[in-house]
mmCIF file of N, CA, C and O in Angstrom:
data_model
loop_
_atom_site.group_PDB
_atom_site.id
_atom_site.type_symbol
_atom_site.label_atom_id
_atom_site.label_comp_id
_atom_site.label_asym_id
_atom_site.label_seq_id
_atom_site.Cartn_x
_atom_site.Cartn_y
_atom_site.Cartn_z
ATOM 1 N N MET A 1 77.455 87.248 99.347
ATOM 2 C CA MET A 1 78.454 88.303 99.425
ATOM 3 C C MET A 1 79.794 87.741 98.967
ATOM 4 O O MET A 1 80.156 86.634 99.309
ATOM 5 N N ARG A 2 80.512 88.534 98.180
ATOM 6 C CA ARG A 2 81.799 88.097 97.658
ATOM 7 C C ARG A 2 82.926 88.800 98.389
ATOM 8 O O ARG A 2 82.878 89.993 98.634
ATOM 9 N N GLU A 3 83.957 88.061 98.700
ATOM 10 C CA GLU A 3 85.126 88.602 99.368
ATOM 11 C C GLU A 3 86.255 88.764 98.352
ATOM 12 O O GLU A 3 86.525 87.855 97.581
ATOM 13 N N VAL A 4 86.888 89.938 98.358
ATOM 14 C CA VAL A 4 87.976 90.218 97.430
ATOM 15 C C VAL A 4 89.135 90.818 98.224
ATOM 16 O O VAL A 4 88.935 91.666 99.083
ATOM 17 N N HIS A 5 90.336 90.371 97.917
ATOM 18 C CA HIS A 5 91.522 90.934 98.556
ATOM 19 C C HIS A 5 91.927 92.191 97.788
ATOM 20 O O HIS A 5 92.497 92.113 96.695
ATOM 21 N N LEU A 6 91.621 93.349 98.361
ATOM 22 C CA LEU A 6 91.855 94.614 97.669
ATOM 23 C C LEU A 6 93.316 94.847 97.321
ATOM 24 O O LEU A 6 93.619 95.448 96.291
ATOM 25 N N GLU A 7 94.217 94.367 98.148
ATOM 26 C CA GLU A 7 95.638 94.586 97.854
ATOM 27 C C GLU A 7 96.039 93.935 96.533
ATOM 28 O O GLU A 7 96.991 94.360 95.892
ATOM 29 N N LEU A 8 95.291 92.931 96.097
ATOM 30 C CA LEU A 8 95.586 92.277 94.820
ATOM 31 C C LEU A 8 95.011 93.050 93.635
ATOM 32 O O LEU A 8 95.421 92.842 92.493
ATOM 33 N N LEU A 9 94.072 93.951 93.892
ATOM 34 C CA LEU A 9 93.467 94.745 92.817
ATOM 35 C C LEU A 9 94.233 96.036 92.547
ATOM 36 O O LEU A 9 94.207 96.546 91.427
ATOM 37 N N LEU A 10 94.910 96.571 93.558
ATOM 38 C CA LEU A 10 95.636 97.832 93.378
ATOM 39 C C LEU A 10 96.680 97.693 92.275
ATOM 40 O O LEU A 10 97.457 96.741 92.249
ATOM 41 N N GLY A 11 96.640 98.633 91.345
ATOM 42 C CA GLY A 11 97.579 98.621 90.234
ATOM 43 C C GLY A 11 97.109 97.824 89.032
ATOM 44 O O GLY A 11 97.741 97.856 87.982
ATOM 45 N N LYS A 12 95.985 97.108 89.160
ATOM 46 C CA LYS A 12 95.464 96.312 88.034
ATOM 47 C C LYS A 12 94.823 97.222 87.000
ATOM 48 O O LYS A 12 94.123 98.178 87.332
ATOM 49 N N GLN A 13 95.055 96.901 85.732
ATOM 50 C CA GLN A 13 94.476 97.640 84.611
ATOM 51 C C GLN A 13 92.985 97.318 84.497
ATOM 52 O O GLN A 13 92.585 96.176 84.675
ATOM 53 N N VAL A 14 92.182 98.335 84.197
ATOM 54 C CA VAL A 14 90.743 98.165 83.967
ATOM 55 C C VAL A 14 90.466 98.502 82.507
ATOM 56 O O VAL A 14 91.022 99.461 81.969
ATOM 57 N N TYR A 15 89.607 97.698 81.885
ATOM 58 C CA TYR A 15 89.282 97.855 80.466
ATOM 59 C C TYR A 15 87.830 98.262 80.291
ATOM 60 O O TYR A 15 86.972 97.894 81.093
ATOM 61 N N ASP A 16 87.553 99.002 79.209
ATOM 62 C CA ASP A 16 86.177 99.400 78.923
ATOM 63 C C ASP A 16 85.466 98.272 78.170
ATOM 64 O O ASP A 16 86.022 97.183 77.978
ATOM 65 N N LEU A 17 84.240 98.518 77.734
ATOM 66 C CA LEU A 17 83.444 97.497 77.055
ATOM 67 C C LEU A 17 84.050 97.067 75.726
ATOM 68 O O LEU A 17 83.777 95.970 75.236
ATOM 69 N N ASN A 18 84.893 97.912 75.133
ATOM 70 C CA ASN A 18 85.545 97.590 73.859
ATOM 71 C C ASN A 18 86.910 96.936 74.047
ATOM 72 O O ASN A 18 87.630 96.710 73.079
ATOM 73 N N GLY A 19 87.283 96.679 75.301
ATOM 74 C CA GLY A 19 88.575 96.070 75.582
ATOM 75 C C GLY A 19 89.739 97.037 75.616
ATOM 76 O O GLY A 19 90.892 96.627 75.673
ATOM 77 N N GLN A 20 89.438 98.346 75.612
ATOM 78 C CA GLN A 20 90.485 99.367 75.659
ATOM 79 C C GLN A 20 90.828 99.696 77.116
ATOM 80 O O GLN A 20 89.939 99.836 77.949
ATOM 81 N N PRO A 21 92.111 99.838 77.436
ATOM 82 C CA PRO A 21 92.483 100.190 78.812
ATOM 83 C C PRO A 21 92.030 101.605 79.159
ATOM 84 O O PRO A 21 92.138 102.508 78.331
ATOM 85 N N ILE A 22 91.503 101.777 80.374
ATOM 86 C CA ILE A 22 91.074 103.115 80.795
ATOM 87 C C ILE A 22 91.836 103.618 82.015
ATOM 88 O O ILE A 22 91.760 104.780 82.345
ATOM 89 N N GLY A 23 92.563 102.752 82.683
ATOM 90 C CA GLY A 23 93.350 103.171 83.833
ATOM 91 C C GLY A 23 93.548 102.035 84.819
ATOM 92 O O GLY A 23 92.873 101.016 84.751
ATOM 93 N N ARG A 24 94.460 102.245 85.710
ATOM 94 C CA ARG A 24 94.746 101.248 86.748
ATOM 95 C C ARG A 24 94.048 101.639 88.040
ATOM 96 O O ARG A 24 93.891 102.820 88.334
ATOM 97 N N ILE A 25 93.647 100.650 88.817
ATOM 98 C CA ILE A 25 93.042 100.922 90.125
ATOM 99 C C ILE A 25 94.138 101.455 91.036
ATOM 100 O O ILE A 25 95.133 100.787 91.280
ATOM 101 N N GLU A 26 93.948 102.679 91.496
ATOM 102 C CA GLU A 26 94.946 103.317 92.354
ATOM 103 C C GLU A 26 94.414 103.601 93.752
ATOM 104 O O GLU A 26 95.186 103.775 94.685
ATOM 105 N N GLU A 27 93.107 103.662 93.892
ATOM 106 C CA GLU A 27 92.497 103.981 95.197
ATOM 107 C C GLU A 27 91.151 103.281 95.268
ATOM 108 O O GLU A 27 90.448 103.154 94.263
ATOM 109 N N VAL A 28 90.799 102.824 96.457
ATOM 110 C CA VAL A 28 89.512 102.173 96.688
ATOM 111 C C VAL A 28 88.842 102.870 97.863
ATOM 112 O O VAL A 28 89.446 103.017 98.923
ATOM 113 N N LYS A 29 87.611 103.329 97.653
ATOM 114 C CA LYS A 29 86.847 103.966 98.729
ATOM 115 C C LYS A 29 85.925 102.928 99.348
ATOM 116 O O LYS A 29 85.278 102.152 98.631
ATOM 117 N N VAL A 30 85.859 102.912 100.670
ATOM 118 C CA VAL A 30 85.036 101.941 101.388
ATOM 119 C C VAL A 30 84.193 102.638 102.448
ATOM 120 O O VAL A 30 84.469 103.777 102.830
ATOM 121 N N GLU A 31 83.166 101.920 102.898
ATOM 122 C CA GLU A 31 82.324 102.359 104.018
ATOM 123 C C GLU A 31 82.197 101.209 105.001
ATOM 124 O O GLU A 31 82.108 100.059 104.588
ATOM 125 N N GLU A 32 82.188 101.553 106.268
ATOM 126 C CA GLU A 32 81.940 100.536 107.299
ATOM 127 C C GLU A 32 80.449 100.483 107.575
ATOM 128 O O GLU A 32 79.812 101.518 107.784
ATOM 129 N N ARG A 33 79.899 99.278 107.536
ATOM 130 C CA ARG A 33 78.486 99.067 107.875
ATOM 131 C C ARG A 33 78.413 97.894 108.828
ATOM 132 O O ARG A 33 78.698 96.762 108.439
ATOM 133 N N ASP A 34 78.039 98.196 110.048
ATOM 134 C CA ASP A 34 78.039 97.189 111.111
ATOM 135 C C ASP A 34 79.432 96.576 111.210
ATOM 136 O O ASP A 34 80.383 97.281 111.436
ATOM 137 N N SER A 35 79.558 95.283 110.991
ATOM 138 C CA SER A 35 80.873 94.649 111.089
ATOM 139 C C SER A 35 81.500 94.422 109.717
ATOM 140 O O SER A 35 82.544 93.797 109.606
ATOM 141 N N ASP A 36 80.878 94.961 108.666
ATOM 142 C CA ASP A 36 81.384 94.785 107.307
ATOM 143 C C ASP A 36 82.065 96.047 106.784
ATOM 144 O O ASP A 36 81.747 97.151 107.189
ATOM 145 N N VAL A 37 82.980 95.857 105.874
ATOM 146 C CA VAL A 37 83.597 96.952 105.136
ATOM 147 C C VAL A 37 83.231 96.737 103.681
ATOM 148 O O VAL A 37 83.570 95.714 103.089
ATOM 149 N N LEU A 38 82.503 97.703 103.099
ATOM 150 C CA LEU A 38 81.996 97.567 101.743
ATOM 151 C C LEU A 38 82.644 98.581 100.811
ATOM 152 O O LEU A 38 82.776 99.756 101.149
ATOM 153 N N VAL A 39 83.027 98.115 99.633
ATOM 154 C CA VAL A 39 83.606 98.999 98.626
ATOM 155 C C VAL A 39 82.499 99.861 98.041
ATOM 156 O O VAL A 39 81.431 99.363 97.694
ATOM 157 N N THR A 40 82.739 101.166 97.917
ATOM 158 C CA THR A 40 81.761 102.066 97.308
ATOM 159 C C THR A 40 82.187 102.502 95.914
ATOM 160 O O THR A 40 81.350 102.676 95.039
ATOM 161 N N GLU A 41 83.516 102.674 95.707
ATOM 162 C CA GLU A 41 83.988 103.071 94.381
ATOM 163 C C GLU A 41 85.480 102.814 94.241
ATOM 164 O O GLU A 41 86.199 102.676 95.223
ATOM 165 N N TYR A 42 85.892 102.741 92.973
ATOM 166 C CA TYR A 42 87.294 102.564 92.610
ATOM 167 C C TYR A 42 87.753 103.825 91.895
ATOM 168 O O TYR A 42 87.028 104.361 91.068
ATOM 169 N N HIS A 43 88.959 104.290 92.185
ATOM 170 C CA HIS A 43 89.521 105.459 91.517
ATOM 171 C C HIS A 43 90.675 104.988 90.648
ATOM 172 O O HIS A 43 91.602 104.337 91.126
ATOM 173 N N LEU A 44 90.603 105.334 89.357
ATOM 174 C CA LEU A 44 91.599 104.900 88.390
ATOM 175 C C LEU A 44 92.421 106.092 87.919
ATOM 176 O O LEU A 44 91.940 107.215 87.901
ATOM 177 N N GLY A 45 93.641 105.850 87.500
ATOM 178 C CA GLY A 45 94.456 106.881 86.866
ATOM 179 C C GLY A 45 95.411 107.593 87.796
ATOM 180 O O GLY A 45 95.515 107.296 88.979
ATOM 181 N N ALA A 46 96.113 108.568 87.198
ATOM 182 C CA ALA A 46 97.186 109.280 87.890
ATOM 183 C C ALA A 46 96.725 109.974 89.167
ATOM 184 O O ALA A 46 97.383 109.886 90.193
ATOM 185 N N LEU A 47 95.601 110.680 89.107
ATOM 186 C CA LEU A 47 95.158 111.366 90.325
ATOM 187 C C LEU A 47 94.652 110.385 91.377
ATOM 188 O O LEU A 47 94.683 110.681 92.561
ATOM 189 N N GLY A 48 94.214 109.219 90.946
ATOM 190 C CA GLY A 48 93.854 108.181 91.911
ATOM 191 C C GLY A 48 95.061 107.766 92.729
ATOM 192 O O GLY A 48 94.980 107.581 93.938
ATOM 193 N N LEU A 49 96.204 107.640 92.052
ATOM 194 C CA LEU A 49 97.444 107.301 92.754
ATOM 195 C C LEU A 49 97.843 108.421 93.704
ATOM 196 O O LEU A 49 98.200 108.182 94.856
ATOM 197 N N LEU A 50 97.767 109.666 93.232
ATOM 198 C CA LEU A 50 98.122 110.794 94.096
ATOM 199 C C LEU A 50 97.179 110.882 95.287
ATOM 200 O O LEU A 50 97.588 111.239 96.388
ATOM 201 N N GLU A 51 95.912 110.545 95.056
ATOM 202 C CA GLU A 51 94.946 110.535 96.150
ATOM 203 C C GLU A 51 95.350 109.506 97.207
ATOM 204 O O GLU A 51 95.281 109.749 98.396
ATOM 205 N N ARG A 52 95.780 108.338 96.729
ATOM 206 C CA ARG A 52 96.209 107.285 97.657
ATOM 207 C C ARG A 52 97.406 107.753 98.465
ATOM 208 O O ARG A 52 97.560 107.439 99.636
ATOM 209 N N LEU A 53 98.263 108.541 97.836
ATOM 210 C CA LEU A 53 99.451 109.043 98.520
ATOM 211 C C LEU A 53 99.177 110.342 99.277
ATOM 212 O O LEU A 53 100.084 110.933 99.842
ATOM 213 N N ALA A 54 97.915 110.789 99.267
ATOM 214 C CA ALA A 54 97.484 112.003 99.958
ATOM 215 C C ALA A 54 98.227 113.237 99.451
ATOM 216 O O ALA A 54 98.524 114.151 100.204
ATOM 217 N N ALA A 55 98.522 113.251 98.160
ATOM 218 C CA ALA A 55 99.287 114.362 97.597
ATOM 219 C C ALA A 55 98.481 115.174 96.596
ATOM 220 O O ALA A 55 99.023 116.055 95.942
ATOM 221 N N THR A 56 97.199 114.908 96.441
ATOM 222 C CA THR A 56 96.389 115.551 95.412
ATOM 223 C C THR A 56 96.425 117.076 95.513
ATOM 224 O O THR A 56 96.649 117.753 94.514
ATOM 225 N N ALA A 57 96.185 117.624 96.671
ATOM 226 C CA ALA A 57 96.125 119.081 96.830
ATOM 227 C C ALA A 57 97.456 119.734 96.474
ATOM 228 O O ALA A 57 97.491 120.782 95.822
ATOM 229 N N ILE A 58 98.541 119.120 96.873
ATOM 230 C CA ILE A 58 99.864 119.673 96.589
ATOM 231 C C ILE A 58 100.128 119.678 95.083
ATOM 232 O O ILE A 58 100.584 120.681 94.519
ATOM 233 N N VAL A 59 99.832 118.571 94.422
ATOM 234 C CA VAL A 59 100.070 118.474 92.976
ATOM 235 C C VAL A 59 99.205 119.464 92.216
ATOM 236 O O VAL A 59 99.676 120.134 91.295
ATOM 237 N N HIS A 60 97.930 119.597 92.594
ATOM 238 C CA HIS A 60 97.053 120.578 91.946
ATOM 239 C C HIS A 60 97.634 121.987 92.076
ATOM 240 O O HIS A 60 97.648 122.751 91.116
ATOM 241 N N ALA A 61 98.102 122.319 93.260
ATOM 242 C CA ALA A 61 98.657 123.649 93.490
ATOM 243 C C ALA A 61 99.910 123.884 92.647
ATOM 244 O O ALA A 61 100.129 124.987 92.142
ATOM 245 N N LEU A 62 100.728 122.859 92.465
ATOM 246 C CA LEU A 62 101.941 123.000 91.665
ATOM 247 C C LEU A 62 101.647 123.068 90.167
ATOM 248 O O LEU A 62 102.330 123.778 89.428
ATOM 249 N N LEU A 63 100.638 122.347 89.700
ATOM 250 C CA LEU A 63 100.326 122.292 88.269
ATOM 251 C C LEU A 63 99.491 123.475 87.787
ATOM 252 O O LEU A 63 99.598 123.883 86.630
ATOM 253 N N ARG A 64 98.650 124.031 88.651
ATOM 254 C CA ARG A 64 97.713 125.091 88.268
ATOM 255 C C ARG A 64 98.390 126.281 87.579
ATOM 256 O O ARG A 64 97.934 126.710 86.517
ATOM 257 N N PRO A 65 99.499 126.822 88.094
ATOM 258 C CA PRO A 65 100.118 127.985 87.434
ATOM 259 C C PRO A 65 100.608 127.697 86.014
ATOM 260 O O PRO A 65 100.751 128.593 85.206
ATOM 261 N N PHE A 66 100.847 126.447 85.683
ATOM 262 C CA PHE A 66 101.338 126.081 84.358
ATOM 263 C C PHE A 66 100.215 125.608 83.430
ATOM 264 O O PHE A 66 100.470 125.195 82.308
ATOM 265 N N GLY A 67 98.977 125.636 83.921
ATOM 266 C CA GLY A 67 97.842 125.204 83.110
ATOM 267 C C GLY A 67 97.837 123.710 82.843
ATOM 268 O O GLY A 67 97.186 123.245 81.911
ATOM 269 N N LEU A 68 98.538 122.939 83.643
ATOM 270 C CA LEU A 68 98.650 121.495 83.414
ATOM 271 C C LEU A 68 97.672 120.677 84.242
ATOM 272 O O LEU A 68 97.552 119.479 84.049
ATOM 273 N N GLU A 69 96.973 121.317 85.126
ATOM 274 C CA GLU A 69 96.097 120.595 86.044
ATOM 275 C C GLU A 69 95.056 119.756 85.313
ATOM 276 O O GLU A 69 94.731 118.656 85.724
ATOM 277 N N ARG A 70 94.539 120.241 84.210
ATOM 278 C CA ARG A 70 93.476 119.538 83.496
ATOM 279 C C ARG A 70 93.959 118.292 82.772
ATOM 280 O O ARG A 70 93.167 117.470 82.364
ATOM 281 N N GLU A 71 95.250 118.143 82.579
ATOM 282 C CA GLU A 71 95.759 116.985 81.856
ATOM 283 C C GLU A 71 95.667 115.706 82.670
ATOM 284 O O GLU A 71 95.698 114.625 82.120
ATOM 285 N N HIS A 72 95.605 115.820 83.959
ATOM 286 C CA HIS A 72 95.524 114.653 84.830
ATOM 287 C C HIS A 72 94.091 114.539 85.346
ATOM 288 O O HIS A 72 93.477 115.522 85.710
ATOM 289 N N HIS A 73 93.583 113.334 85.367
ATOM 290 C CA HIS A 73 92.235 113.158 85.865
ATOM 291 C C HIS A 73 92.111 111.829 86.595
ATOM 292 O O HIS A 73 92.958 110.958 86.470
ATOM 293 N N VAL A 74 91.047 111.722 87.332
ATOM 294 C CA VAL A 74 90.755 110.473 88.022
ATOM 295 C C VAL A 74 89.444 109.948 87.462
ATOM 296 O O VAL A 74 88.508 110.701 87.235
ATOM 297 N N HIS A 75 89.436 108.692 87.183
ATOM 298 C CA HIS A 75 88.245 108.003 86.692
ATOM 299 C C HIS A 75 87.593 107.355 87.905
ATOM 300 O O HIS A 75 88.220 106.503 88.548
ATOM 301 N N ILE A 76 86.393 107.744 88.266
ATOM 302 C CA ILE A 76 85.716 107.159 89.418
ATOM 303 C C ILE A 76 84.708 106.135 88.925
ATOM 304 O O ILE A 76 83.843 106.456 88.110
ATOM 305 N N VAL A 77 84.862 104.908 89.393
ATOM 306 C CA VAL A 77 83.995 103.808 88.977
ATOM 307 C C VAL A 77 83.218 103.316 90.193
ATOM 308 O O VAL A 77 83.817 102.831 91.156
ATOM 309 N N PRO A 78 81.871 103.429 90.175
ATOM 310 C CA PRO A 78 81.075 102.883 91.282
ATOM 311 C C PRO A 78 81.315 101.378 91.405
ATOM 312 O O PRO A 78 81.564 100.694 90.407
ATOM 313 N N TRP A 79 81.245 100.859 92.611
ATOM 314 C CA TRP A 79 81.577 99.454 92.868
ATOM 315 C C TRP A 79 80.818 98.498 91.960
ATOM 316 O O TRP A 79 81.369 97.510 91.494
ATOM 317 N N HIS A 80 79.558 98.795 91.678
ATOM 318 C CA HIS A 80 78.723 97.863 90.909
ATOM 319 C C HIS A 80 79.019 97.907 89.408
ATOM 320 O O HIS A 80 78.531 97.068 88.655
ATOM 321 N N ASP A 81 79.842 98.870 88.957
ATOM 322 C CA ASP A 81 80.172 98.974 87.539
ATOM 323 C C ASP A 81 81.471 98.251 87.164
ATOM 324 O O ASP A 81 81.872 98.260 86.008
ATOM 325 N N LEU A 82 82.136 97.630 88.129
ATOM 326 C CA LEU A 82 83.377 96.921 87.848
ATOM 327 C C LEU A 82 83.142 95.416 87.944
ATOM 328 O O LEU A 82 82.693 94.907 88.971
ATOM 329 N N ASP A 83 83.426 94.717 86.872
ATOM 330 C CA ASP A 83 83.267 93.264 86.806
ATOM 331 C C ASP A 83 84.518 92.605 87.380
ATOM 332 O O ASP A 83 85.598 92.709 86.807
ATOM 333 N N LEU A 84 84.363 91.935 88.514
ATOM 334 C CA LEU A 84 85.482 91.281 89.195
ATOM 335 C C LEU A 84 85.517 89.781 88.921
ATOM 336 O O LEU A 84 86.259 89.052 89.580
ATOM 337 N N THR A 85 84.751 89.313 87.953
ATOM 338 C CA THR A 85 84.677 87.888 87.644
ATOM 339 C C THR A 85 86.062 87.309 87.388
ATOM 340 O O THR A 85 86.389 86.228 87.859
ATOM 341 N N ASP A 86 86.874 88.023 86.609
ATOM 342 C CA ASP A 86 88.242 87.603 86.318
ATOM 343 C C ASP A 86 89.182 88.692 86.841
ATOM 344 O O ASP A 86 89.430 89.688 86.153
ATOM 345 N N PRO A 87 89.716 88.539 88.060
ATOM 346 C CA PRO A 87 90.570 89.579 88.654
ATOM 347 C C PRO A 87 91.817 89.902 87.836
ATOM 348 O O PRO A 87 92.435 90.940 88.036
ATOM 349 N N GLU A 88 92.205 89.044 86.914
ATOM 350 C CA GLU A 88 93.362 89.316 86.069
ATOM 351 C C GLU A 88 93.000 90.151 84.844
ATOM 352 O O GLU A 88 93.870 90.633 84.133
ATOM 353 N N HIS A 89 91.707 90.291 84.569
ATOM 354 C CA HIS A 89 91.259 91.093 83.427
ATOM 355 C C HIS A 89 89.992 91.836 83.861
ATOM 356 O O HIS A 89 88.874 91.434 83.539
ATOM 357 N N LEU A 90 90.189 92.930 84.599
ATOM 358 C CA LEU A 90 89.070 93.704 85.130
ATOM 359 C C LEU A 90 88.432 94.528 84.024
ATOM 360 O O LEU A 90 89.134 95.130 83.210
ATOM 361 N N LYS A 91 87.112 94.571 84.001
ATOM 362 C CA LYS A 91 86.433 95.354 82.966
ATOM 363 C C LYS A 91 85.190 96.023 83.532
ATOM 364 O O LYS A 91 84.624 95.578 84.529
ATOM 365 N N LEU A 92 84.795 97.087 82.854
ATOM 366 C CA LEU A 92 83.584 97.813 83.239
ATOM 367 C C LEU A 92 82.362 97.026 82.792
ATOM 368 O O LEU A 92 82.388 96.330 81.779
ATOM 369 N N ARG A 93 81.279 97.178 83.529
ATOM 370 C CA ARG A 93 80.006 96.557 83.151
ATOM 371 C C ARG A 93 79.199 97.457 82.234
ATOM 372 O O ARG A 93 78.274 97.020 81.590
ATOM 373 N N ARG A 94 79.524 98.757 82.206
ATOM 374 C CA ARG A 94 78.811 99.729 81.356
ATOM 375 C C ARG A 94 79.780 100.778 80.869
ATOM 376 O O ARG A 94 80.898 100.865 81.332
ATOM 377 N N ARG A 95 79.321 101.587 79.950
ATOM 378 C CA ARG A 95 80.187 102.640 79.375
ATOM 379 C C ARG A 95 80.625 103.626 80.451
ATOM 380 O O ARG A 95 79.865 103.984 81.332
ATOM 381 N N SER A 96 81.885 104.056 80.327
ATOM 382 C CA SER A 96 82.382 105.059 81.266
ATOM 383 C C SER A 96 82.072 106.436 80.737
ATOM 384 O O SER A 96 81.828 106.634 79.553
ATOM 385 N N ASN A 97 82.076 107.453 81.627
ATOM 386 C CA ASN A 97 81.779 108.830 81.243
ATOM 387 C C ASN A 97 82.959 109.473 80.581
ATOM 388 O O ASN A 97 84.051 109.356 80.859
#
């Protein structure tokens, strides 16, 4: 089992298989299992940040009347799809959707 300090990952840029940036880690979802806390997924991008700030619903409500809601999105990356080998250069293990 590998231990990672999540506070050091927040805000880090994540790259796709071609080395192109796809977003920064803004939110991390975890589950408690027995005495362990396990990462289930990483949320990248602007809505990931708003999610961390618990402001997603408010922002959606404000953007919807202007048709801007679709311009912002969150990239959800399952825990096993993020390569943490080099924490300074995070990359996906497979193609993103």
